[in-house]
Structures are given as C-alpha cells and as structure tokens.
XYZ file of C-alpha atoms in Angstrom:
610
model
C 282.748 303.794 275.123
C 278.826 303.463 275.401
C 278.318 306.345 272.705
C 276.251 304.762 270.289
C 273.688 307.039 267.866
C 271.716 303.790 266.164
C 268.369 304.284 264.422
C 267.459 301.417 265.522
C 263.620 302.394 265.898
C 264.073 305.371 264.051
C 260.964 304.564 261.401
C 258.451 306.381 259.826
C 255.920 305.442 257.185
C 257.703 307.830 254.396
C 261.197 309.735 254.063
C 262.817 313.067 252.744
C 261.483 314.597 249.610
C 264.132 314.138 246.766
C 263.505 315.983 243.494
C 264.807 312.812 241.861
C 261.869 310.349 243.119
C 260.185 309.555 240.134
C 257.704 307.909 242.875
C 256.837 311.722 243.742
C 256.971 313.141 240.654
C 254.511 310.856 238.988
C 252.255 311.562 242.664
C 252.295 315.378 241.795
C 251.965 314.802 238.160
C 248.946 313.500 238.495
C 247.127 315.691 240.612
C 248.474 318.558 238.282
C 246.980 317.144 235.113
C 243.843 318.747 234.053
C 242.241 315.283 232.845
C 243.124 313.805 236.139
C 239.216 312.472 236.866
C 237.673 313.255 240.770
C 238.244 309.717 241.289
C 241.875 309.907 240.628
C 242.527 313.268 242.874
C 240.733 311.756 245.564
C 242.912 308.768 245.056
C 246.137 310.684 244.977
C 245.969 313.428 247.245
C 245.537 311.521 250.051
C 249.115 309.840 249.003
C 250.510 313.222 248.867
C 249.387 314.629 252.001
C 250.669 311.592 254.060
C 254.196 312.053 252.193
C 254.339 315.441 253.007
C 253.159 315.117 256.789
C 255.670 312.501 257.230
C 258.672 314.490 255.948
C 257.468 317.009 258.378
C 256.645 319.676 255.637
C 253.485 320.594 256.993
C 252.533 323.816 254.833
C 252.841 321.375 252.010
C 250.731 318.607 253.812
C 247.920 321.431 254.627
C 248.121 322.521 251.213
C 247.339 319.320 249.471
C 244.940 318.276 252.139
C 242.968 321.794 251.545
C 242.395 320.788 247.821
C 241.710 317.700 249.137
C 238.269 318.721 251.514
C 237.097 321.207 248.829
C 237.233 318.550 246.066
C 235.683 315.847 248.881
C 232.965 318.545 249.974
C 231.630 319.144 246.011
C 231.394 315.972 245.347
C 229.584 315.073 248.752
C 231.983 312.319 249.449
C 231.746 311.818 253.142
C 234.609 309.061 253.390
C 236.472 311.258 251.566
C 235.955 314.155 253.560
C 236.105 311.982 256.801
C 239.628 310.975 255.484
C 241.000 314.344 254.734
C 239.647 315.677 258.037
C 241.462 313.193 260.304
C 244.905 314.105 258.233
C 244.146 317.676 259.165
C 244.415 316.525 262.713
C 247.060 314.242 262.494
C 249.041 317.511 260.715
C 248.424 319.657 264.039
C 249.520 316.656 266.259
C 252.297 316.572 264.643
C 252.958 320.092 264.761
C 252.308 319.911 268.206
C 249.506 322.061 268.439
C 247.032 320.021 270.638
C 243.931 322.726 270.367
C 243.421 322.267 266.406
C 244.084 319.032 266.549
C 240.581 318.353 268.537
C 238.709 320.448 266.511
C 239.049 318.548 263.103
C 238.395 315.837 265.769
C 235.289 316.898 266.556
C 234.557 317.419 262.671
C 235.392 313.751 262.111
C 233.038 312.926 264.772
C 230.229 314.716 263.896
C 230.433 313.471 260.242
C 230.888 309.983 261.467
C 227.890 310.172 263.990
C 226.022 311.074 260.784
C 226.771 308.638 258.097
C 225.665 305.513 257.291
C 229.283 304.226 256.410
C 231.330 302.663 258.888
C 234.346 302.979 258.011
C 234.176 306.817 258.663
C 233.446 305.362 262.284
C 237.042 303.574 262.519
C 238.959 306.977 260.886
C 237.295 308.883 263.792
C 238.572 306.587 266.442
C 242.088 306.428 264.777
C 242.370 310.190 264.890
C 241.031 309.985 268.433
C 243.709 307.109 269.136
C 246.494 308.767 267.934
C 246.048 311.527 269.473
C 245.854 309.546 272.749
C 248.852 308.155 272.135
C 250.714 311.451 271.607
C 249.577 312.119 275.173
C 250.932 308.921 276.203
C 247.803 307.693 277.149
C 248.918 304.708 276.186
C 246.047 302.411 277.430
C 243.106 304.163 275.737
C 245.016 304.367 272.608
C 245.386 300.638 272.508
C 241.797 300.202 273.534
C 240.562 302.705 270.948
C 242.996 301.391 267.549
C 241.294 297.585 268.496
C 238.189 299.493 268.299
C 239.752 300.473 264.743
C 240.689 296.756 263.833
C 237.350 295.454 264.267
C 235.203 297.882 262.012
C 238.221 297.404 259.154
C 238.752 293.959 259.868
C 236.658 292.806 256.906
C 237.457 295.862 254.502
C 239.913 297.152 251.750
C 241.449 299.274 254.103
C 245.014 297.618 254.176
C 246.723 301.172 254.107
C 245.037 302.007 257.315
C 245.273 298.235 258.932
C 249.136 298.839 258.824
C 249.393 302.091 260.053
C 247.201 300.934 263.360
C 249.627 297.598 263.330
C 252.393 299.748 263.761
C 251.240 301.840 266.052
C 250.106 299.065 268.627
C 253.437 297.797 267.392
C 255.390 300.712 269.180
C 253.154 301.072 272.078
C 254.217 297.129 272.757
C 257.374 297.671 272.492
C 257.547 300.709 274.831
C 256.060 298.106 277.303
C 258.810 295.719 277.180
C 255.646 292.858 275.561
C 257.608 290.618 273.108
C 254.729 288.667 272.378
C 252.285 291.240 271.142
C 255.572 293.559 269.687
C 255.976 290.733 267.408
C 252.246 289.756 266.848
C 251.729 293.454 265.290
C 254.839 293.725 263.426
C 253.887 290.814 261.305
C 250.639 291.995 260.959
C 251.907 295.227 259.883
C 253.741 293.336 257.170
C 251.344 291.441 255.995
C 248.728 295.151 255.473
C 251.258 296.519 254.222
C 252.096 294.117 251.296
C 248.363 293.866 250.527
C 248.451 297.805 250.414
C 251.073 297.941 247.553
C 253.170 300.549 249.228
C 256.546 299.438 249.045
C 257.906 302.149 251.261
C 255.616 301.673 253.708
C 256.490 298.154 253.346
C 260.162 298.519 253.904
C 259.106 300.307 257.125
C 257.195 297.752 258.410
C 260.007 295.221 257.848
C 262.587 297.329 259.704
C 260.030 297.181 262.506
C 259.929 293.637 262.572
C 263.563 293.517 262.611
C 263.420 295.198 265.404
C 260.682 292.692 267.444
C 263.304 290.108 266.358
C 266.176 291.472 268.061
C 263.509 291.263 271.129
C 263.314 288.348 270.975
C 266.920 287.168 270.630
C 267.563 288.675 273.612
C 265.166 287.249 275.511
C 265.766 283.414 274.001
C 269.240 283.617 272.058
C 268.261 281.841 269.582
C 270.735 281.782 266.578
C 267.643 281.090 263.840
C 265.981 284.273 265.382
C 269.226 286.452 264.816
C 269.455 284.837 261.166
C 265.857 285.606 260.918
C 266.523 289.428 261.854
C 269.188 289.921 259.116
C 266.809 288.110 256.173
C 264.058 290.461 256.920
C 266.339 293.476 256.733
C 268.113 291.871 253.303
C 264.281 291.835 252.152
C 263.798 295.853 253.531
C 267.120 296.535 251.451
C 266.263 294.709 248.516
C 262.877 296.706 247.712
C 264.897 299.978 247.197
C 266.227 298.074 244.090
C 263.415 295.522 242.720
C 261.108 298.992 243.015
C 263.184 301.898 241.881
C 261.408 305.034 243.124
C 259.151 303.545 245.240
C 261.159 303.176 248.221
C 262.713 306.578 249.228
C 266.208 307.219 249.906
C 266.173 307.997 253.547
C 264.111 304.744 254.094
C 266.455 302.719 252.529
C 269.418 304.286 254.388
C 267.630 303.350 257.706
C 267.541 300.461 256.592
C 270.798 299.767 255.890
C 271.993 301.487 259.366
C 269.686 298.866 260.902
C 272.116 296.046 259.267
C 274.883 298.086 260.653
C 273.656 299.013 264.230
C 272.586 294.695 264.589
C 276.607 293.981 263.029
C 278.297 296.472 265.611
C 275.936 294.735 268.412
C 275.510 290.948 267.632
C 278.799 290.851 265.819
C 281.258 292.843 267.894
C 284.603 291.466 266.152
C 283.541 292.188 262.661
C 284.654 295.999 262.722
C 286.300 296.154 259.554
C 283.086 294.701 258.047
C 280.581 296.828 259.983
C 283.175 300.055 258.850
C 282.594 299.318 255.383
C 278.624 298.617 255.126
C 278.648 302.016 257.509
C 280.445 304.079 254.628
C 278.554 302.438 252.221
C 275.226 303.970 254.389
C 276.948 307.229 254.849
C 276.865 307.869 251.506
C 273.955 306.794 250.053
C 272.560 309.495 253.543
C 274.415 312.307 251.598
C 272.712 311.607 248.294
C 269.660 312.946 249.426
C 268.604 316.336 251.441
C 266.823 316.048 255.048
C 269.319 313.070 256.107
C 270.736 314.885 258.717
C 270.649 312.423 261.958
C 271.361 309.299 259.571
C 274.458 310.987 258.689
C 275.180 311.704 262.137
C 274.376 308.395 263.193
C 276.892 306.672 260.824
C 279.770 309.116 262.265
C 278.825 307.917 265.804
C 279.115 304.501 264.671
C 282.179 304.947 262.905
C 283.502 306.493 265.996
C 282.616 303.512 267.940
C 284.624 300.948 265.725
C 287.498 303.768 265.390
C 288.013 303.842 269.157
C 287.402 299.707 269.617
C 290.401 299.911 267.560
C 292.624 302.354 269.968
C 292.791 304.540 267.642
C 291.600 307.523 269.269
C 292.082 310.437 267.276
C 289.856 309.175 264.547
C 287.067 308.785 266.730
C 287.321 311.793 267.963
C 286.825 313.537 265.161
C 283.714 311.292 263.754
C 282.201 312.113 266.797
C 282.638 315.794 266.596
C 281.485 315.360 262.922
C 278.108 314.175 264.276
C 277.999 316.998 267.298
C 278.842 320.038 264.246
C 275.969 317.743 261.617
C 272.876 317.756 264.809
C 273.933 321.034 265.705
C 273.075 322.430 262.302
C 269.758 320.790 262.006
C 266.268 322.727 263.273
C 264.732 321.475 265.900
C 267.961 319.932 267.437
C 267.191 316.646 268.617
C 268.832 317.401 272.002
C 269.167 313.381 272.523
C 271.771 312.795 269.583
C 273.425 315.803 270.645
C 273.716 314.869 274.167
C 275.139 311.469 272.968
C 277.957 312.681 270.557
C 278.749 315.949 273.686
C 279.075 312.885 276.123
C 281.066 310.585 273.730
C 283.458 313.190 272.891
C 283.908 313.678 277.104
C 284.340 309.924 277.391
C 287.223 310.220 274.723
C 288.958 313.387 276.228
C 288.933 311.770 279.628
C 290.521 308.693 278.294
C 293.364 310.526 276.324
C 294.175 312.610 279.642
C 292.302 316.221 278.143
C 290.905 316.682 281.693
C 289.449 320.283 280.904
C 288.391 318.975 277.260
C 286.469 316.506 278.567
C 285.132 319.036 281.902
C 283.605 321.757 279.107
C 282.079 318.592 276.792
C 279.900 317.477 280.181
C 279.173 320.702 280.863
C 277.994 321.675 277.447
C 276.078 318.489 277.530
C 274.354 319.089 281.046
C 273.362 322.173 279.219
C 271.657 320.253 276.660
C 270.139 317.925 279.209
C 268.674 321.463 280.829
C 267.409 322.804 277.281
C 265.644 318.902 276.550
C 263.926 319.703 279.769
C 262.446 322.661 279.434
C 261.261 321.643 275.696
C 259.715 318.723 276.866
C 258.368 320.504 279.752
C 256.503 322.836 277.349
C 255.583 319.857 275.332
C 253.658 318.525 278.513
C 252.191 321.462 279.665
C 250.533 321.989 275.793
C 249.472 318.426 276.504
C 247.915 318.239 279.979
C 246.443 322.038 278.497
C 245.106 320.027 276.076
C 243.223 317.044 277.617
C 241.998 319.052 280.346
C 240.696 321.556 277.903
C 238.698 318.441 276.149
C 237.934 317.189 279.016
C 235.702 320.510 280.385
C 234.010 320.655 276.644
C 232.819 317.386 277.200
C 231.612 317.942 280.419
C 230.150 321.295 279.061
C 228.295 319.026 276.501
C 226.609 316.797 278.837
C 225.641 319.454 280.840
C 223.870 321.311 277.881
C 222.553 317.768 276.596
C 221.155 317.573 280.184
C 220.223 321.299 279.634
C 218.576 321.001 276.616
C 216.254 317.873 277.710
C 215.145 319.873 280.656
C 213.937 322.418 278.599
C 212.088 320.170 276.205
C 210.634 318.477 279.772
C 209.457 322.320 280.458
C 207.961 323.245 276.742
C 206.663 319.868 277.168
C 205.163 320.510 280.418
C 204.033 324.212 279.764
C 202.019 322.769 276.429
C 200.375 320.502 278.868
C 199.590 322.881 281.554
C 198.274 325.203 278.691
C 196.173 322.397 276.917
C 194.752 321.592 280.952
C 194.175 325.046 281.169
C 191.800 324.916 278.026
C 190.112 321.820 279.213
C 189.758 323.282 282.908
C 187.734 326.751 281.400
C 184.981 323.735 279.881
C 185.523 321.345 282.255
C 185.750 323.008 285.758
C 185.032 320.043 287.902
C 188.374 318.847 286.642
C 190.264 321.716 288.286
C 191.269 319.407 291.350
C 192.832 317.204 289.290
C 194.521 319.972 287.267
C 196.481 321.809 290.245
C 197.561 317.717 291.392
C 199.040 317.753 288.501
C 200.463 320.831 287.988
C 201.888 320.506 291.856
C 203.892 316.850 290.040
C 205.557 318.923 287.403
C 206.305 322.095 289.249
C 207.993 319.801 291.599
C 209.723 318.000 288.576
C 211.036 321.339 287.604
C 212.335 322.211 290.448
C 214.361 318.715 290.964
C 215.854 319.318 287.100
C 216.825 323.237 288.585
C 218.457 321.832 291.673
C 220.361 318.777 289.599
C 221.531 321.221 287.485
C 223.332 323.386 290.101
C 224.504 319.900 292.020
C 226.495 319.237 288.335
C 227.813 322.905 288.015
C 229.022 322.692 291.530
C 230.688 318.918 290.813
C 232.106 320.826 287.707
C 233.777 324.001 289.621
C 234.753 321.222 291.842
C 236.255 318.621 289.636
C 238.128 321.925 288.009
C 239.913 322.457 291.078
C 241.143 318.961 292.056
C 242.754 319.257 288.069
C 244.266 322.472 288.696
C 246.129 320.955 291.845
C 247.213 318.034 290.414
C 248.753 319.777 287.627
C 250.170 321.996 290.402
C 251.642 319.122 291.900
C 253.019 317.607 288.923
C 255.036 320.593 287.921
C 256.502 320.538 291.434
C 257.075 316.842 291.202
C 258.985 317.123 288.034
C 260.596 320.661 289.820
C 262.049 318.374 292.563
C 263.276 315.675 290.338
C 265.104 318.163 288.508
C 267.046 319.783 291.569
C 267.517 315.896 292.602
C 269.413 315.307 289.373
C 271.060 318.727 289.840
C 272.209 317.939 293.270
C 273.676 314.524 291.709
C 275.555 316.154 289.163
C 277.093 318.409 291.506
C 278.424 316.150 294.069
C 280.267 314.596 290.769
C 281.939 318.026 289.429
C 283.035 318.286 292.562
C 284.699 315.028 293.061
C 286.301 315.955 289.569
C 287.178 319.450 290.589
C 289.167 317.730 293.345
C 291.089 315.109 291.434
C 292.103 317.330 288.833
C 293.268 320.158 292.162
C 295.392 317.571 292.983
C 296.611 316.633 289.874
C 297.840 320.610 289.310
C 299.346 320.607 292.982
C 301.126 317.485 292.258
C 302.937 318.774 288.920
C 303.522 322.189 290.519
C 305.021 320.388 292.945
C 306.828 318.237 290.616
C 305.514 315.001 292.256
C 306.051 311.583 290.294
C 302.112 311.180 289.152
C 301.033 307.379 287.736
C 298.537 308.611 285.291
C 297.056 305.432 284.192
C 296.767 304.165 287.659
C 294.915 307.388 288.822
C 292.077 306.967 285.345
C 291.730 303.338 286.312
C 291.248 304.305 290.000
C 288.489 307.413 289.027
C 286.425 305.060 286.510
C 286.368 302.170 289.364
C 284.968 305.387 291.364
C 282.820 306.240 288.333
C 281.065 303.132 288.234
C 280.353 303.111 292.354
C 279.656 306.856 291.653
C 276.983 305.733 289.019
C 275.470 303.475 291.648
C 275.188 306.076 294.308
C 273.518 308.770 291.382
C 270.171 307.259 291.000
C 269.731 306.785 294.981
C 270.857 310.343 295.444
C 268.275 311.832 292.879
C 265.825 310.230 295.801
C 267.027 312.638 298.400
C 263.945 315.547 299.291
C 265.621 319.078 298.260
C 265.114 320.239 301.612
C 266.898 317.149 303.247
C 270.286 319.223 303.571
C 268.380 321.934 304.879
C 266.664 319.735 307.828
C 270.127 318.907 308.574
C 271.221 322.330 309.038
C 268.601 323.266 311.371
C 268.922 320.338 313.251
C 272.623 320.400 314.104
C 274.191 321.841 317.155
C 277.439 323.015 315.330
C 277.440 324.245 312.032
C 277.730 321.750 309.162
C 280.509 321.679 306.377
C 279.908 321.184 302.885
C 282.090 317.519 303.225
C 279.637 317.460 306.438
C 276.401 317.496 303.950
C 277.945 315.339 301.593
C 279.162 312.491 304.494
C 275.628 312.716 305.381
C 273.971 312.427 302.283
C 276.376 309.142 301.558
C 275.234 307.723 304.860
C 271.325 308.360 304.326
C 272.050 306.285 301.579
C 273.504 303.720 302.805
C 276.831 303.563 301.144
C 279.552 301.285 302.865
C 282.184 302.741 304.510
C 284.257 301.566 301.582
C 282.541 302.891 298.888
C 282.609 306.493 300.904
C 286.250 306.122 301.436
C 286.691 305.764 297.644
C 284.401 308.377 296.315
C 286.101 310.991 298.253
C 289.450 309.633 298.106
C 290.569 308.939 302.032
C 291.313 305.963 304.644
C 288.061 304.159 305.597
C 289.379 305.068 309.013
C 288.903 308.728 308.127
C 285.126 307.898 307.096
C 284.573 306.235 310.883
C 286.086 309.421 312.652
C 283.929 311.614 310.451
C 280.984 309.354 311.202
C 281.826 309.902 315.437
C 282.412 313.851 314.561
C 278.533 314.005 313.393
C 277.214 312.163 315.592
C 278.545 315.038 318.576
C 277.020 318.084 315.992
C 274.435 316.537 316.243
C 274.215 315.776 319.869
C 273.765 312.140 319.601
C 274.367 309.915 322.708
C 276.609 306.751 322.280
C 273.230 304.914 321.969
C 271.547 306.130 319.256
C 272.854 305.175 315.252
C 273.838 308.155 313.175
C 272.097 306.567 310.159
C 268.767 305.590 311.818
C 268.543 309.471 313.028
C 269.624 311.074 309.604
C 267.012 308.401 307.633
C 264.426 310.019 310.630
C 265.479 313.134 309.248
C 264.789 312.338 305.404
C-alpha cells in the first residue's frame, strides 16, 4: 500500500497553544504586568504575536499586534512600528486575504522610504517577499529575501536571518536544488541558535533533517543517513534540556520525523517503528490542535499493520485518521484524500469490491472539493497581483502627473515674470513669444504622453484580463482531462465486477486471487495510460464523431482514444479484457467508419484529428 500521511515537511516556526506552557505563560505574564517597562512590551509582544499567527489564531495575533503599533506609535519607535506593521501583513497572508495584506505593505514602505534606519528597509522587503512567495512567485521572492540577507547580514537580527533561511530553504527544496536546500538549512540553524529560540530551533533542525534525506537519496551515503537521525536526536532532545520552551506539537513532529525516516530507510524494523509511533501518538493527544499529527501516526500505524498481513487492523487505523481529518476545520483535503484512498486500496485487496468503489468515489469527491478551494485560492491571488500591479501603474502615472504640473506652475511663473519684464522692456517681446512658442509646445508633448500611457494602460488591462481568461480555461480543460481519465477507469471496474456478479449467478468456478493479480497488472498499465490520456483536447471525441461515416460506440471512442495514444495492441487487449486479435479487427472496423482506404494508417489519421 502507498498510503503514507508523514509530516515529513510539515514545520512551522511555533506549535499549538497549551495552557500548560510555562514558555507562554511567562510571555503573557509579562505583557500583563503593570511594571512591565516600554522596552520590555516592545520586546515581548512581538514574541506573542508570532506565536499566535503561527498557531493560526489570528484574532489573538491581531490583538497583541494592535497593542503592539499603539505602544510603537507613542513612543515614536519606527523599527518598532515597521516590525509590527509587516506582522499585520503577514496575519492577512495568512488568512488569505491578499487586499489587506498590501496595504500594511504599503505602510511598511512608506515608513521605510522615510527613515534613516535600515533595517526597517530589509522588514519591508521581507513582507514584500513573503508575500511573493505566497503567490508562488517564487523567483522574485528569492531575489527579494537576498535583498533581506544583505542589509541584516551585519546586524542582531538572528530571529529574522532564520526565518528568511528557511524560507529560501523551502523554496529550494520545491525546486528539487540539494545544494542550496542544504546551504540554507544550516544557515537556518546556525540564526536560529544565535537567536535563543529553542523552538524555533527545533524547527530548523527538522528542516535540515529533511535536506539530509535529499541528499541520501541522491548519494546513499550511510554517514549522511546517520547524520539525518543525530540531528533529529538533537531536535528531540531540546523538548527536554528546555522544558517549556519547545512546544508540544513541535516536539511531536519531531518525533514523527524519526518515525516517517524508520518506516522509509528502515523498512524491516516494524515492530520498532510501531512502538516510537505510539510513543508519538500519545505525546499528539497530550496537547489540543494536534489533529493531523494524530492522524498521521494512525496512517503510519496502518502502514506497518498491513506490511504485516494483518489487514483488519489497518483498516481501522486508517479509518481512525479519515473520522480524526474529517473533524478538523479547514479539512486538509490532501490527508483526507490519502486515508479515503488507503482505505480503497485495503477493501480492494480483501475482495470488498463495492467498499472499496464508494471509498474512490468519496475520494474523487474530495479531489473535486481541493479543486475548487484552491481554485478560489488562485483567483484571490491573480485578483491580487493584478490589483497591485494597476496601483503601481496608477502611481507612476500620477508621479508623471504631478511633475507635469510642477513643469506648468513652473512655466506659467515664467511666462508671468516675462510678462512683467515685456510691459518695461518691449523690445524683448520677440524673444518672449519664442519662448513662450518652446513651452507651449512642451506642454502639449507632456498632454499627448500622458494619453499615449493611459492608452498603454487600458491596453495592458486587457491583455491581463485575457490571460486570466485563458488560464481559467486552461485549468477548466485539465480538469475534464482528469475527469475523462477517471471515467474510462470506473468503467473498466464497473465491468469486472458485471462479470464477477454474472459469474456467481451463474454459479461459475471464479479464481479470485488470479482475477486481483490480473486487474492490478492492468492497474499499473492503466496508471501509465492516465497521465497520457489527461493530454487528450475535450473536444477530441467530439471531432471524431463528426468525422465518422457510421456512428461511433462508446468502446468505439475508447479504442480510439487508446490508439491516439499509442498503446500496444497488448496493453489494449488487457485493459479491456479481450484477444489481441479482437483489438486488430476493431482496429479494421474503424478504419471503414471512417472511410479510410487500405493505404492510409488509422493512427496517423486519428493523431491528424487530435
């Protein structure tokens, strides 16, 4: 079974409020004191509001981070205020709402334009970055957190230096670079030990854990997998050399880390990998907000459980993790796709045919729902940037604007002042309309500039609007691709399991195992054939419709679709369970629907076609 539901990457740079974390506790006792000094709130909020944001508790964050710009606006503290506006963003990125978010942007910037202190220069760009990134504009963002490395290169700013570390660390990693994963993992480490956050700390370990386990697999080298497991001992061990200052939830991930590289690197140590999984599982339930750790360690237990035949018991850790994501708001439709999926993997394999039909089919359903939400997420997104994009244009226009019509007070003062000198001075007056006749002309160059750039503008609007026209119907026709793929596969199913009732109505001796070995061989050359027939255009089926002679069965379309493909007359013969010899007639059958002469090749005309 491939079900797995690791946390693998699953870090963040805090964890799950617990009433018990003295950590906390001693955070909110301070900023509750009355003799608490300015310099200590403005010390400690900032801790609060990033533990808050983190642990997704947002009203809280924006709470703390509202006493936080009143206290850094009396005092006049501009890195103060610069800091507490750039959380305020980072809050409504997270939250998802990409307007706001460029508004305390803008606030950043302006302050930052206006001070004398650069570091409010590198919190501008890491706001700016970050949001970037959450449009997955990945290039700029690297581009623009390097710009953040260099102005805090030489500073105090350790807290910060690891957070853009990590960042460049995941954007690396996304792009497959095991070079610069690991180069910014370790230098995520080392900020974060000079910070003195040892939950941030433990993070950053976990994450270069997981640039290790890059780079095993691209070298296999045994002192880089015994590397991996010392640096995850070392994010393990700070739960218990700092008590309170590593979080619960952190230190469960990373203990599931240990787990998830046992169950991978260490396949034959199941009763091993069972026991450090329990030993996760539980310290998950000691603390609220732990929801998809929990889950995770009931997929994993399900794993082992079913490498160990026994099948029952992974079925029902798996349907504990499916009833644990299902409770939790948002859903994280990925999980829940996994354990749906798992569940149908184990159903098929114990013979629960319509079990394991109504688990893919909830799951597809999930797959439809993750769609749509990250098809809203996009559209908020491209909303966003194209939203920034016109207010910067707007700007340069009015700073164009604006300079014009200092060029025209400029110019009417001097017309005025010739005007003066012309009444005294008439023999001048040639000289006066020359140069009136210059600037009139100037004027009227800045006028017809200005309507050139409103023009480009209305212009530039309308090649966006298309594009983002085009790109919902790009993603449109990927989605009826993957619809159409998904289809031909029920349907294949819906005819194996037709047989399988015919054959026990008709009391026919049925080999069971023979006929699951035979369907996952066709599962596997089915999986092949998927991905190339999500590349089929949605009106390809169509196009064949109109352009045969006699009308076209449903096997007809799908014969078709199989040969545009270029599946072997083999491979047809076993997806749709017949004689090879009954794919070649079928082939000779389409080729007179279609009219085709001996000469021409059935597959050269449909690929014509597509």
């Amino acid at each position: 079974m491939k079900y797995t539901l690791y946390l693998v990457l699953f870090l963040v740079f805090s964890s799950r409020l617990k009433a018990q974390n003295r950590y906390l506790d001693s955070l909110n006792s301070i900023v509750s004191q009355k003799s608490t000094d300015t310099r200590g709130q403005l010390k400690t909020l900032p801790l609060l509001v990033e533990f808050y944001r983190n642990e997704d508790l947002y009203n809280k964050a924006l709470g703390m981070n509202s006493r936080l710009i009143a206290l850094a606006k009396k005092e006049n503290n501009e890195l103060g205020l610069v800091k507490a506006y750039a959380n305020q963003g980072l809050i409504y990125n997270n939250k998802e709402d990409f307007q706001t978010d460029r508004k305390y942007l803008d606030s950043v910037r302006t302050i930052a334009n206006q001070s004398k202190i650069e570091i409010t220069t590198a919190y501008a760009n890491y706001l700016e970055a970050y949001i970037l990134n959450s449009y997955e504009d990945y290039r700029s963002a690297v581009k623009t957190f390097q710009k953040v490395l260099k102005i805090i290169e030489h500073s105090d700013e350790e807290f910060l230096k690891a957070k853009v570390n990590y960042m460049l660390y995941t954007i690396y990693s996304n792009w497959n670079d095991v070079e610069n994963t690991l180069l910014y993992a370790r230098k995520a480490v080392e900020a974060a030990e000079k910070s003195g956050d040892k939950n941030l700390l433990s993070n950053t370990y976990s994450a270069l854990a997981v640039a290790y386990t890059y780079l095993y697999d691209t070298h296999k080298k045994k002192s880089d997998l015994d590397r991996l497991f010392e640096i995850c001992n070392k994010a393990i061990a700070l739960h218990t050399t700092y008590p309170g200052q590593v979080t619960s939830r952190t230190y469960a991930i990373a203990k599931l880390n240990v787990v998830s590289y046992y169950l991978k690197y260490y396949p034959g140590k199941n009763t091993f990998t069972m026991q450090k999984t329990m030993e996760t599982l539980e310290v998950a339930k000691n603390a609220p907000g732990n929801e998809l750790i929990i889950a995770s360690c009931y997929g994993i237990l399900g794993t082992i459980a079913e490498k160990q035949n026994n099948n029952t018991a992974a079925m029902q850790y798996l349907q504990k993790a499916r009833d644990i994501v299902l409770k939790t708001k948002p859903v994280y439709y990925y999980t829940l796709i996994q354990a749906c999926e798992g569940l149908a993997s184990l159903y098929r394999k114990t013979g629960q045919y319509e079990q394991a039909y109504l688990l893919q089919k909830e799951a597809s359903e999930y797959y439809m729902k993750l769609f749509d939400e990250e098809q809203a997420t996009t559209t908020k997104k491209l909303q966003a940037q194209y939203e920034s994009e016109k207010k910067e244009r707007e700007l340069t226009s009015l700073k164009d604007r604006a300079e014009s019509q200092r060029v025209q007070k400029l110019l009417y003062a001097g017309l005025g002042i010739i005007t003066l000198l012309g009444a005294f001075y008439m023999f001048r007056s040639y000289h006066f309309k020359l140069k009136y006749s210059i600037h009139r002309e100037k004027e009227l160059s800045a006028a017809k500039n200005e309507a050139e750039l409103q023009a480009l503008l209305e212009k530039e609007a309308q090649y966006r609007l298309k594009a983002e026209q085009e790109l919902l119907s790009l993603q449109q026709e990927k989605l009826q691709n993957e619809i159409l793929a998904s289809q031909l596969h029920l349907q294949h199913k819906n005819e194996v399991l037709q047989q399988l009732k015919d054959k026990l109505r008709e009391d026919a001796p049925i080999n069971i195992h023979q006929i699951i070995r035979e369907e996952n061989l066709l599962d596997n050359d089915f999986e092949k054939a998927k991905f190339q027939i999500q590349k089929i255009h949605p009106n390809f089926f169509k196009t064949l419709s109109d352009n045969a002679r006699q009308k076209l069965t449903p096997l007809d379309l799908k014969y078709c679709a199989y040969f545009y493909l270029g599946i072997d007359t083999k491979q047809i013969a076993n997806l749709l369970s017949v004689e090879p010899k009954s794919v070649r007639m079928t082939r000779y059958r389409l080729k007179q629907k279609f009219g085709l002469d001996t000469e021409t090749d059935l597959i050269t005309y449909l690929k014509k076609l597509g």
